[in-house]
mmCIF file of C-alpha atoms in Angstrom:
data_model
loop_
_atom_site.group_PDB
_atom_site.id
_atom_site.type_symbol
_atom_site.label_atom_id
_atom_site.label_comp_id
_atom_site.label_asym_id
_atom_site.label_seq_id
_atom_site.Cartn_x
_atom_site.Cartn_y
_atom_site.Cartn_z
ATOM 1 C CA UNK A 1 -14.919 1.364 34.640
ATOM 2 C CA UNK A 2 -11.078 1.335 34.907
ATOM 3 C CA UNK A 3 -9.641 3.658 33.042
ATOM 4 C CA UNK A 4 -6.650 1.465 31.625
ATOM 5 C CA UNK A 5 -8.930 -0.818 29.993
ATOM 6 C CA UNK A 6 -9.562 2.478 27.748
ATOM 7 C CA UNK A 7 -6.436 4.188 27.542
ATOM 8 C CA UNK A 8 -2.887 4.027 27.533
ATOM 9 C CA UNK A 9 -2.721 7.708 28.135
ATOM 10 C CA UNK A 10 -2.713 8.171 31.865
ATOM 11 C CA UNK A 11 -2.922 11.857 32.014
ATOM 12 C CA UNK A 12 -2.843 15.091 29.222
ATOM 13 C CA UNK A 13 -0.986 18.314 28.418
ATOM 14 C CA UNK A 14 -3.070 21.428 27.733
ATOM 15 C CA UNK A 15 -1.507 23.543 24.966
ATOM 16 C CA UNK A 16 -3.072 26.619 26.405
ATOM 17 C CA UNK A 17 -3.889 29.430 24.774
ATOM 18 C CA UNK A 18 -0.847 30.883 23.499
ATOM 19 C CA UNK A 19 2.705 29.608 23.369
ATOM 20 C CA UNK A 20 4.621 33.054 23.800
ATOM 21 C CA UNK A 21 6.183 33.421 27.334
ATOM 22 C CA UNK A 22 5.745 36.914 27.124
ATOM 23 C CA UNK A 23 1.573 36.879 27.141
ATOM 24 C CA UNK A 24 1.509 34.567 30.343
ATOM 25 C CA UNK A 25 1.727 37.363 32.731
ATOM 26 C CA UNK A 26 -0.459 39.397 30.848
ATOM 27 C CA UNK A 27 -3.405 36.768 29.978
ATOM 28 C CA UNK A 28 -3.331 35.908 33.826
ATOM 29 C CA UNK A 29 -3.873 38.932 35.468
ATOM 30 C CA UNK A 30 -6.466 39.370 32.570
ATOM 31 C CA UNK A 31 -8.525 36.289 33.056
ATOM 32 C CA UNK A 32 -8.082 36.338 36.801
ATOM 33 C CA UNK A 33 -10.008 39.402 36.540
ATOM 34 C CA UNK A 34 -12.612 38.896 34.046
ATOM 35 C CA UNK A 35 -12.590 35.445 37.110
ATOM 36 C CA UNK A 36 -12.975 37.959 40.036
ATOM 37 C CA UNK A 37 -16.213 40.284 38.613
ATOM 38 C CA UNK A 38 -17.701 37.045 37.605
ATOM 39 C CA UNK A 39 -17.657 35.318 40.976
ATOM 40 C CA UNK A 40 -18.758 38.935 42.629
ATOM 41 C CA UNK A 41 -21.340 39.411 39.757
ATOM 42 C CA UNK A 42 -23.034 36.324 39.969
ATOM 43 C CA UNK A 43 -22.651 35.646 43.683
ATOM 44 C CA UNK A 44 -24.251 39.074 44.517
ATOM 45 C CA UNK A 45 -27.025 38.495 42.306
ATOM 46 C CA UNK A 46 -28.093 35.061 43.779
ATOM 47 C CA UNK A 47 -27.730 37.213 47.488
ATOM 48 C CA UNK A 48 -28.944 40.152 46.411
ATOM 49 C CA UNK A 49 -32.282 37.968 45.213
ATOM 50 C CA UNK A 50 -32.037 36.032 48.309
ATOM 51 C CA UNK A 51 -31.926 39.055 50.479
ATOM 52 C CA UNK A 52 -35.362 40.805 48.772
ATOM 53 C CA UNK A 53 -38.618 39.336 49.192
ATOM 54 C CA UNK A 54 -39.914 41.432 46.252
ATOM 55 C CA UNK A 55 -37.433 39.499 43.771
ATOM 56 C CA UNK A 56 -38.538 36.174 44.967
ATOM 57 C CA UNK A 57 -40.704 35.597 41.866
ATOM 58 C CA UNK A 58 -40.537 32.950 38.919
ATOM 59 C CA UNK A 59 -38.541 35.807 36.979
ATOM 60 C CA UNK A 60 -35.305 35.978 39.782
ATOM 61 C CA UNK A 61 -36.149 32.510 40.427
ATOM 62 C CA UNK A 62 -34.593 31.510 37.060
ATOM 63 C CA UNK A 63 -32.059 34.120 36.960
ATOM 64 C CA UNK A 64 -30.440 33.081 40.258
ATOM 65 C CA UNK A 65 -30.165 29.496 38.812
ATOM 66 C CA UNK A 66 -28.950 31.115 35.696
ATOM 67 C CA UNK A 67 -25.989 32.945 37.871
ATOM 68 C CA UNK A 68 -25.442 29.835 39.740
ATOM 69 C CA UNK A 69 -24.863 28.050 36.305
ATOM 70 C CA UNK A 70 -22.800 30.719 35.212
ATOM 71 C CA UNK A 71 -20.202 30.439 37.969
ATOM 72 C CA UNK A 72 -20.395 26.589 38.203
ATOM 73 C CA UNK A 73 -19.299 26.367 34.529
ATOM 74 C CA UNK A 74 -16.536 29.261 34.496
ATOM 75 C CA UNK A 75 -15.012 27.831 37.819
ATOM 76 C CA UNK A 76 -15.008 24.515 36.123
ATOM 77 C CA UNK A 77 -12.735 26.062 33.444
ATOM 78 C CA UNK A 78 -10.777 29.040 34.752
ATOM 79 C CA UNK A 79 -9.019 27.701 38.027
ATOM 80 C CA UNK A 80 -7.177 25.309 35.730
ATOM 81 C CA UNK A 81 -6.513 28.086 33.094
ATOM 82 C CA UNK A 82 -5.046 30.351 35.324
ATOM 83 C CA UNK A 83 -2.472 27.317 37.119
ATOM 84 C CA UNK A 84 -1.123 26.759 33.375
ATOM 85 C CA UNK A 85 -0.327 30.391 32.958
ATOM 86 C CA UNK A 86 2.177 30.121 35.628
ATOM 87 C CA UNK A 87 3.032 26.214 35.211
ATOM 88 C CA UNK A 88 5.853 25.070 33.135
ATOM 89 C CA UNK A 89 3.864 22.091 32.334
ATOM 90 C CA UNK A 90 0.085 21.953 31.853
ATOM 91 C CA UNK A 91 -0.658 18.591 33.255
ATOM 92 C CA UNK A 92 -3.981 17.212 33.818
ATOM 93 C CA UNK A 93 -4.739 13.878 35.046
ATOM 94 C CA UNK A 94 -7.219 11.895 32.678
ATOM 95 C CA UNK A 95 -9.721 12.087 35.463
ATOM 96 C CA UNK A 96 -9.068 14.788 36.127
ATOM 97 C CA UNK A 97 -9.669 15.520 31.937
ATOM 98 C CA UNK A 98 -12.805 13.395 32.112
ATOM 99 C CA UNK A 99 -14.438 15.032 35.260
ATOM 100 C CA UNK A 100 -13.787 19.012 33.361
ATOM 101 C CA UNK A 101 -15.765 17.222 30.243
ATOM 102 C CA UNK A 102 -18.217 15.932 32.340
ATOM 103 C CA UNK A 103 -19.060 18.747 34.358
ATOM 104 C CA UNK A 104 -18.135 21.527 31.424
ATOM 105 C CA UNK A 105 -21.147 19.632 29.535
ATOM 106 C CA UNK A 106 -23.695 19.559 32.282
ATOM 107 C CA UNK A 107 -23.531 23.135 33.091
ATOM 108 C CA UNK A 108 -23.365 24.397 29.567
ATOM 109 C CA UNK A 109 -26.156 22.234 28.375
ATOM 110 C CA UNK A 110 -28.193 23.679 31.440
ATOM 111 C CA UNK A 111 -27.141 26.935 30.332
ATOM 112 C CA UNK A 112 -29.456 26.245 27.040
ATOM 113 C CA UNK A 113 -32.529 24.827 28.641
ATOM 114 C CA UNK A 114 -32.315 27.602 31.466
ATOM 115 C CA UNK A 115 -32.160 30.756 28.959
ATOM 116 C CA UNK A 116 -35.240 28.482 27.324
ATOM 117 C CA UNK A 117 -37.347 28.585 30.178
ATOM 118 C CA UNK A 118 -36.037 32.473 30.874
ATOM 119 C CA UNK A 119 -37.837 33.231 27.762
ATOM 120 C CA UNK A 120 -41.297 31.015 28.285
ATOM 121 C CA UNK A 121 -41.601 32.800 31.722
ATOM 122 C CA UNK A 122 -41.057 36.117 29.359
ATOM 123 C CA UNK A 123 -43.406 34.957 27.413
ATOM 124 C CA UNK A 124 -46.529 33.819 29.626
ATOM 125 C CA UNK A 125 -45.422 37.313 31.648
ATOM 126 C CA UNK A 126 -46.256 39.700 28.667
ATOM 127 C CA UNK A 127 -48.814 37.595 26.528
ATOM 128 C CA UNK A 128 -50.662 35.998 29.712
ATOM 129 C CA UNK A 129 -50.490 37.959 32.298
ATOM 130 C CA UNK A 130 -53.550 37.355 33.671
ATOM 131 C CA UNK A 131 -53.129 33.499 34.079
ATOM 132 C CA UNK A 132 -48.932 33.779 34.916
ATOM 133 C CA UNK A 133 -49.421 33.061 38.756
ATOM 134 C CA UNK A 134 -51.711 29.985 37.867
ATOM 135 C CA UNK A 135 -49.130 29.017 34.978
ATOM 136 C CA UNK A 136 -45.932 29.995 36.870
ATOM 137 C CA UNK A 137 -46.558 28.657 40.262
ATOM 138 C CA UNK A 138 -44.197 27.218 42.698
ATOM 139 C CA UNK A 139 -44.204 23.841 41.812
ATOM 140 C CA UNK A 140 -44.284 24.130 37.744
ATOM 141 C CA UNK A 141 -41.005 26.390 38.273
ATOM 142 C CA UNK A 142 -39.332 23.418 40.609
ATOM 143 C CA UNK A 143 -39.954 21.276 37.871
ATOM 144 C CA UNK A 144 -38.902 23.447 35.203
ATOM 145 C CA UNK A 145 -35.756 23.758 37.250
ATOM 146 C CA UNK A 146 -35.475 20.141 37.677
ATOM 147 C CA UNK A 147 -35.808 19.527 34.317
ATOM 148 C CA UNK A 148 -33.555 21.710 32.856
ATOM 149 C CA UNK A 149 -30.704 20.177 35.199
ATOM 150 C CA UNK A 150 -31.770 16.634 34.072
ATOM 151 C CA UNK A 151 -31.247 17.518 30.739
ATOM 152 C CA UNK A 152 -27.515 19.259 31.332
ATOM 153 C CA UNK A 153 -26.601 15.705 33.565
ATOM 154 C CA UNK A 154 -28.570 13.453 30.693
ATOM 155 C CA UNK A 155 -26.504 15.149 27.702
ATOM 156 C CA UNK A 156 -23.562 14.948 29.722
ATOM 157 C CA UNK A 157 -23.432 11.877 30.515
ATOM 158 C CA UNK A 158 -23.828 10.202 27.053
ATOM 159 C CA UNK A 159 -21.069 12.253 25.645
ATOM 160 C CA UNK A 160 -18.493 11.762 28.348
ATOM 161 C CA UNK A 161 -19.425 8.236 28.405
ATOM 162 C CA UNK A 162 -18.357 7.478 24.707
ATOM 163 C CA UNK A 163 -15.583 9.635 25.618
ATOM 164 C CA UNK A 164 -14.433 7.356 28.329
ATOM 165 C CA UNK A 165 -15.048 4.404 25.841
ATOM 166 C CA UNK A 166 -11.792 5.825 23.381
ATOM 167 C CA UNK A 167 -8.585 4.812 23.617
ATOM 168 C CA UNK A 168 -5.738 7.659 23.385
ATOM 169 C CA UNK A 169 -2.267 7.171 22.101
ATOM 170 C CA UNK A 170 -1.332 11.298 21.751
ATOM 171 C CA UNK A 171 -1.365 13.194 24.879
ATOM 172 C CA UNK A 172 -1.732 16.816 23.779
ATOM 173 C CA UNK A 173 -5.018 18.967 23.815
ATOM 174 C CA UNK A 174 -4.644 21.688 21.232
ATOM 175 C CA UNK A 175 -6.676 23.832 23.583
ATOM 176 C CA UNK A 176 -6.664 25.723 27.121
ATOM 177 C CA UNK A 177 -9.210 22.808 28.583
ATOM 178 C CA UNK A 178 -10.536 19.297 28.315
ATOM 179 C CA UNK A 179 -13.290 19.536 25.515
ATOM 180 C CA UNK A 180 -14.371 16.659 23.452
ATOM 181 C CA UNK A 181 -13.886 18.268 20.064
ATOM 182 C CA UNK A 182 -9.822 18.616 20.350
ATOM 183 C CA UNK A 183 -9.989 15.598 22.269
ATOM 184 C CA UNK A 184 -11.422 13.152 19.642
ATOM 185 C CA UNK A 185 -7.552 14.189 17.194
ATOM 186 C CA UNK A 186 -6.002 11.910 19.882
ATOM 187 C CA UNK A 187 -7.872 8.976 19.787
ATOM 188 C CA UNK A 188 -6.258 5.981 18.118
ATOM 189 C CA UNK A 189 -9.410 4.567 16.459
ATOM 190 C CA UNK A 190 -12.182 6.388 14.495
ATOM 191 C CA UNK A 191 -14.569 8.882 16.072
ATOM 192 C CA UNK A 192 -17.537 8.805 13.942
ATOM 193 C CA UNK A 193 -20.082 7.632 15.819
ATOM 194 C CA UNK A 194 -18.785 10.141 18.545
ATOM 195 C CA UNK A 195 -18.592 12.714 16.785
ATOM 196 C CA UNK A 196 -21.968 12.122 14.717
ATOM 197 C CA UNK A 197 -23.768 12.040 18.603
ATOM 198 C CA UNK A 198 -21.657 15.333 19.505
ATOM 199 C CA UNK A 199 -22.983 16.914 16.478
ATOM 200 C CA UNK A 200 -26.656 15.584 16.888
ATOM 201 C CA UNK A 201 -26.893 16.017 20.683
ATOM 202 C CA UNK A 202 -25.762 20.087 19.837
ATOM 203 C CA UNK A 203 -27.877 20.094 16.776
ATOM 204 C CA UNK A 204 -30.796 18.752 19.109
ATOM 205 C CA UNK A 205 -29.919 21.038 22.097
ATOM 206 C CA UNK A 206 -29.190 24.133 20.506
ATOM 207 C CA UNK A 207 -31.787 24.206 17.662
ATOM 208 C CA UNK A 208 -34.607 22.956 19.867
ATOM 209 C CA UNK A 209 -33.793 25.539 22.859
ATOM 210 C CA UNK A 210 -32.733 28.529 20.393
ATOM 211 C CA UNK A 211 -36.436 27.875 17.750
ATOM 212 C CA UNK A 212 -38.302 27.448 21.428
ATOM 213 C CA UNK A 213 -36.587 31.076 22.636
ATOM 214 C CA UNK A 214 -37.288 32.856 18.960
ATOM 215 C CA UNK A 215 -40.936 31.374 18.495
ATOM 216 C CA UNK A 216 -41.463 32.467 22.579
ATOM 217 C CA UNK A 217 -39.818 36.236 21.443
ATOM 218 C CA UNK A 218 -41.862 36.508 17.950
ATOM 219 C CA UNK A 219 -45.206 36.010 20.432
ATOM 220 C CA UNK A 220 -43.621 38.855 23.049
ATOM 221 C CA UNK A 221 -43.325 41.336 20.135
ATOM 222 C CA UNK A 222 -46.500 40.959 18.948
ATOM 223 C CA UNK A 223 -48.161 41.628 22.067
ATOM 224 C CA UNK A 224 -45.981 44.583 23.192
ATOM 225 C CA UNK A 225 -46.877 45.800 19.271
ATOM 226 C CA UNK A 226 -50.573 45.485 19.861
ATOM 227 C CA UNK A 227 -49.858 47.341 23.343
ATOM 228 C CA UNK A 228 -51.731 51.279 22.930
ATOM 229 C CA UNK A 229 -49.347 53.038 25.131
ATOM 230 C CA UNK A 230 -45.882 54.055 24.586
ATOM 231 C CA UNK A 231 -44.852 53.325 28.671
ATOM 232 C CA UNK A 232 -46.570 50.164 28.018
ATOM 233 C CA UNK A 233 -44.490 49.112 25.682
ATOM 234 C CA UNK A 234 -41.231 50.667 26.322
ATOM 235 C CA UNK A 235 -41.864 48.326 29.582
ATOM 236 C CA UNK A 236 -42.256 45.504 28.038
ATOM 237 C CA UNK A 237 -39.281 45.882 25.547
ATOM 238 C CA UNK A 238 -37.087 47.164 28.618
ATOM 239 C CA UNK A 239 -38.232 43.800 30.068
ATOM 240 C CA UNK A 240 -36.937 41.089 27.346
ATOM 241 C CA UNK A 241 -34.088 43.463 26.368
ATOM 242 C CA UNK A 242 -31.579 42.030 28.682
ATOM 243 C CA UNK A 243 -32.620 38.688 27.969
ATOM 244 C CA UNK A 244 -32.614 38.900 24.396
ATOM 245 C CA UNK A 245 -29.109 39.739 24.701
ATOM 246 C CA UNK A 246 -27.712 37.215 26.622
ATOM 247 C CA UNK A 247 -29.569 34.781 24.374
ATOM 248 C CA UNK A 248 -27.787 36.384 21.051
ATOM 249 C CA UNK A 249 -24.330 36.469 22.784
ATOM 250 C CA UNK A 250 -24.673 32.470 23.675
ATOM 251 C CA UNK A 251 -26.182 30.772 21.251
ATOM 252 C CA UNK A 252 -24.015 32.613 18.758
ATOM 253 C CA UNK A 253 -21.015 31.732 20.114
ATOM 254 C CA UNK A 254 -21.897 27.727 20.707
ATOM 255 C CA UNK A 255 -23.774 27.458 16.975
ATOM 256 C CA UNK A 256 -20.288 28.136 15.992
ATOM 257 C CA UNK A 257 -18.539 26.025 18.102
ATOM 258 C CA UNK A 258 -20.633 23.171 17.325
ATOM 259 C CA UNK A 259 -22.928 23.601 14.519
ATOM 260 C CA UNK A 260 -20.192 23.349 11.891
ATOM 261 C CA UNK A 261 -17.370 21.226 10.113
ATOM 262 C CA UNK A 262 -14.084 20.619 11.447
ATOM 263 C CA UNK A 263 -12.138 22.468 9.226
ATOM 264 C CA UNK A 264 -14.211 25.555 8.865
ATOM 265 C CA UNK A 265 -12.609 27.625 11.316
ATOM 266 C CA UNK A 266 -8.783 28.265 12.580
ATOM 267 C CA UNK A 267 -7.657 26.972 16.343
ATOM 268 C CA UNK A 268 -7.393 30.741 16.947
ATOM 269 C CA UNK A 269 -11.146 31.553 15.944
ATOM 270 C CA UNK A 270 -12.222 28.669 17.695
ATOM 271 C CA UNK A 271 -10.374 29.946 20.915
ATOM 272 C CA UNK A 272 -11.828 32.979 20.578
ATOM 273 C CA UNK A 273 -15.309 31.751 20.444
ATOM 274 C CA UNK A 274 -14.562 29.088 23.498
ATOM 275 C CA UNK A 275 -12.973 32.089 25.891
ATOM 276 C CA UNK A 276 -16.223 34.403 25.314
ATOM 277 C CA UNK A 277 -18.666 31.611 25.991
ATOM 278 C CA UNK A 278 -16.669 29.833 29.001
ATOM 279 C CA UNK A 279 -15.372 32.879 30.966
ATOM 280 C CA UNK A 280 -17.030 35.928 29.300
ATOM 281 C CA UNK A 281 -20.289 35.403 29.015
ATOM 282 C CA UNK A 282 -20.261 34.075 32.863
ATOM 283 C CA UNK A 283 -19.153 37.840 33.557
ATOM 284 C CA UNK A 284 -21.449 39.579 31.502
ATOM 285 C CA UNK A 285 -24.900 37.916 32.040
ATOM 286 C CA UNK A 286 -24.942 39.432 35.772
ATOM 287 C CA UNK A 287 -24.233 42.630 34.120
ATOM 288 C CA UNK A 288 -26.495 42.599 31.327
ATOM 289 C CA UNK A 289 -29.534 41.620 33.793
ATOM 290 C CA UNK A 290 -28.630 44.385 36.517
ATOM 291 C CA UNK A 291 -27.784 47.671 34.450
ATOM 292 C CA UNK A 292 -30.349 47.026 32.822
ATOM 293 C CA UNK A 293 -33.388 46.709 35.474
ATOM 294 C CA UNK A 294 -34.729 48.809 37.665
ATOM 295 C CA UNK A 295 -36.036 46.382 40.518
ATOM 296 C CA UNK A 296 -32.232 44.897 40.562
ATOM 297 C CA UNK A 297 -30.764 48.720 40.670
ATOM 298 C CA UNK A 298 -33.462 49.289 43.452
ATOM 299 C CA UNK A 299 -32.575 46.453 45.155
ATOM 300 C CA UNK A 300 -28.822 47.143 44.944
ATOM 301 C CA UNK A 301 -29.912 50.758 46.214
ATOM 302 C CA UNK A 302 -32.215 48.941 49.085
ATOM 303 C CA UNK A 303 -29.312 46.787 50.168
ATOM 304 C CA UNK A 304 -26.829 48.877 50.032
ATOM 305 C CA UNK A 305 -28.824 51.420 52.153
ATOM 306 C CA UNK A 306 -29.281 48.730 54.733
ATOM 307 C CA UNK A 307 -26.045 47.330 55.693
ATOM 308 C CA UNK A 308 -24.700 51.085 55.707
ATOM 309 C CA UNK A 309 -27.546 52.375 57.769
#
């Protein structure tokens, strides 16, 4: 579909995150860091699963796709971010706009749906264990996988397709990347119906996934409370702790990014909530999941031990 038809707007200027010269420097050498441990972090936990036969099971299965996710979405985001800190002009090109929507959307969508299936596997684990090989086989993990990619490309799509639809007569994002909220204030004709299936898709996608995580987790505790021994269920907790976490920290920051009006929250608030969920939380998932589990710390240990020996 050419984009003229759509537009007279032919490419954008990011606004970044602040105005004030003097925080460029700063706020690059900060973000290319926070960039750095996140590539490292989630790179050497897809190898370091790779490398150790006794993490391929359904459990590291799902957290290497959730690392992959992770660094698919912040490299979708950051690269660009850390150009405009040293560019006198933050350009983008509208396709270049549209194709950071597009792909922003599919990985942070999958980002839902994976943490979803991260706590069913959690949940069949401690409440079923003796059926979780039958119920967690090979080929009912592919699909899981496929599915929860279908969704992130299915959501995607429909939203970046009604953005392609508006036409544009401003040309400045009040923000540090191409997202569809700031986007819609420089449209020339109304965004209801976009912003209605923004909000609904969200409301759908983050209330189905979050009540399908918390209904999985109420199940977990009462199984680990029914469990006699104290190592049982220190175990168990130690098992869903990281988890749990990374949940919190994600759909917390998204409800309020997209669960609410407009005008409930300052452009500052709302790029504080945006910079934890598209470059910190990237960072801190590997983190969470490794200092927090022995068979990763073992494995880190094994690995380690190996390449120096």
């Amino acid at each position: 579909m050419a984009t003229e038809n759509h537009s007279t707007v032919t490419e954008f200027i990011l606004q970044g995150l602040t105005e004030r010269p003097e925080l460029q420097l700063p706020l690059l050498f900060l973000f290319l860091g926070i960039y750095l441990v996140t590539m490292i972090g989630n790179l050497g936990m897809i190898t370091l699963i790779c490398l150790n036969a006794h993490l391929h099971t359904p459990m590291y299965y799902f957290l290497s796709n959730l690392s992959f996710v992770d660094l698919c979405y912040s490299s979708v985001i950051t690269p660009k971010m850390l150009v405009n800190f040293v560019s006198e002009k933050n350009i983008i090109s509208y396709a270049g706009c549209m194709s950071q929507v597009y792909l922003f959307l599919v990985f942070v969508i999958a980002e839902c749906y994976m943490l979803t299936v991260m706590a069913y596997d959690r949940y069949v684990a401690i409440c079923r264990p003796l059926f979780y090989n039958i119920i967690m086989s090979h080929r009912v993990c592919s699909l899981l996988m496929v599915g929860v990619y279908a969704m992130g490309f299915i959501g995607s799509t429909i939203e970046t397709g009604l953005m392609l639809k508006q036409s544009y007569c401003k040309h400045l994002i009040s923000y540090y990347f191409c997202e569809i909220l700031p986007m819609m204030k420089l449209t020339c004709s109304s965004t209801y119906h976009v912003e209605m299936t923004v909000f609904l898709l969200a409301g759908f996608n983050i209330i189905v996934t979050s009540l399908t995580v918390l209904i999985s987790y109420a199940f977990i505790l009462s199984s680990i409370l029914h469990i006699s021994t104290t190592g049982g269920r220190a175990k168990a907790f130690n098992t869903c702790s990281s988890h749990f976490a990374a949940v919190g920290i994600f759909y917390g920051t998204t409800a309020f990014m997209y669960l609410k009006p407009s005008t409930a929250s300052s452009l500052a608030q709302e790029n504080v909530a945006s910079v934890f969920y598209t470059t910190v939380i990237p960072m801190l998932n590997p983190l969470i999941y490794s200092l927090r589990n022995k068979e990763v710390k073992a494995a880190v240990q094994k690995t380690l031990r190996g390449k120096l020996f």
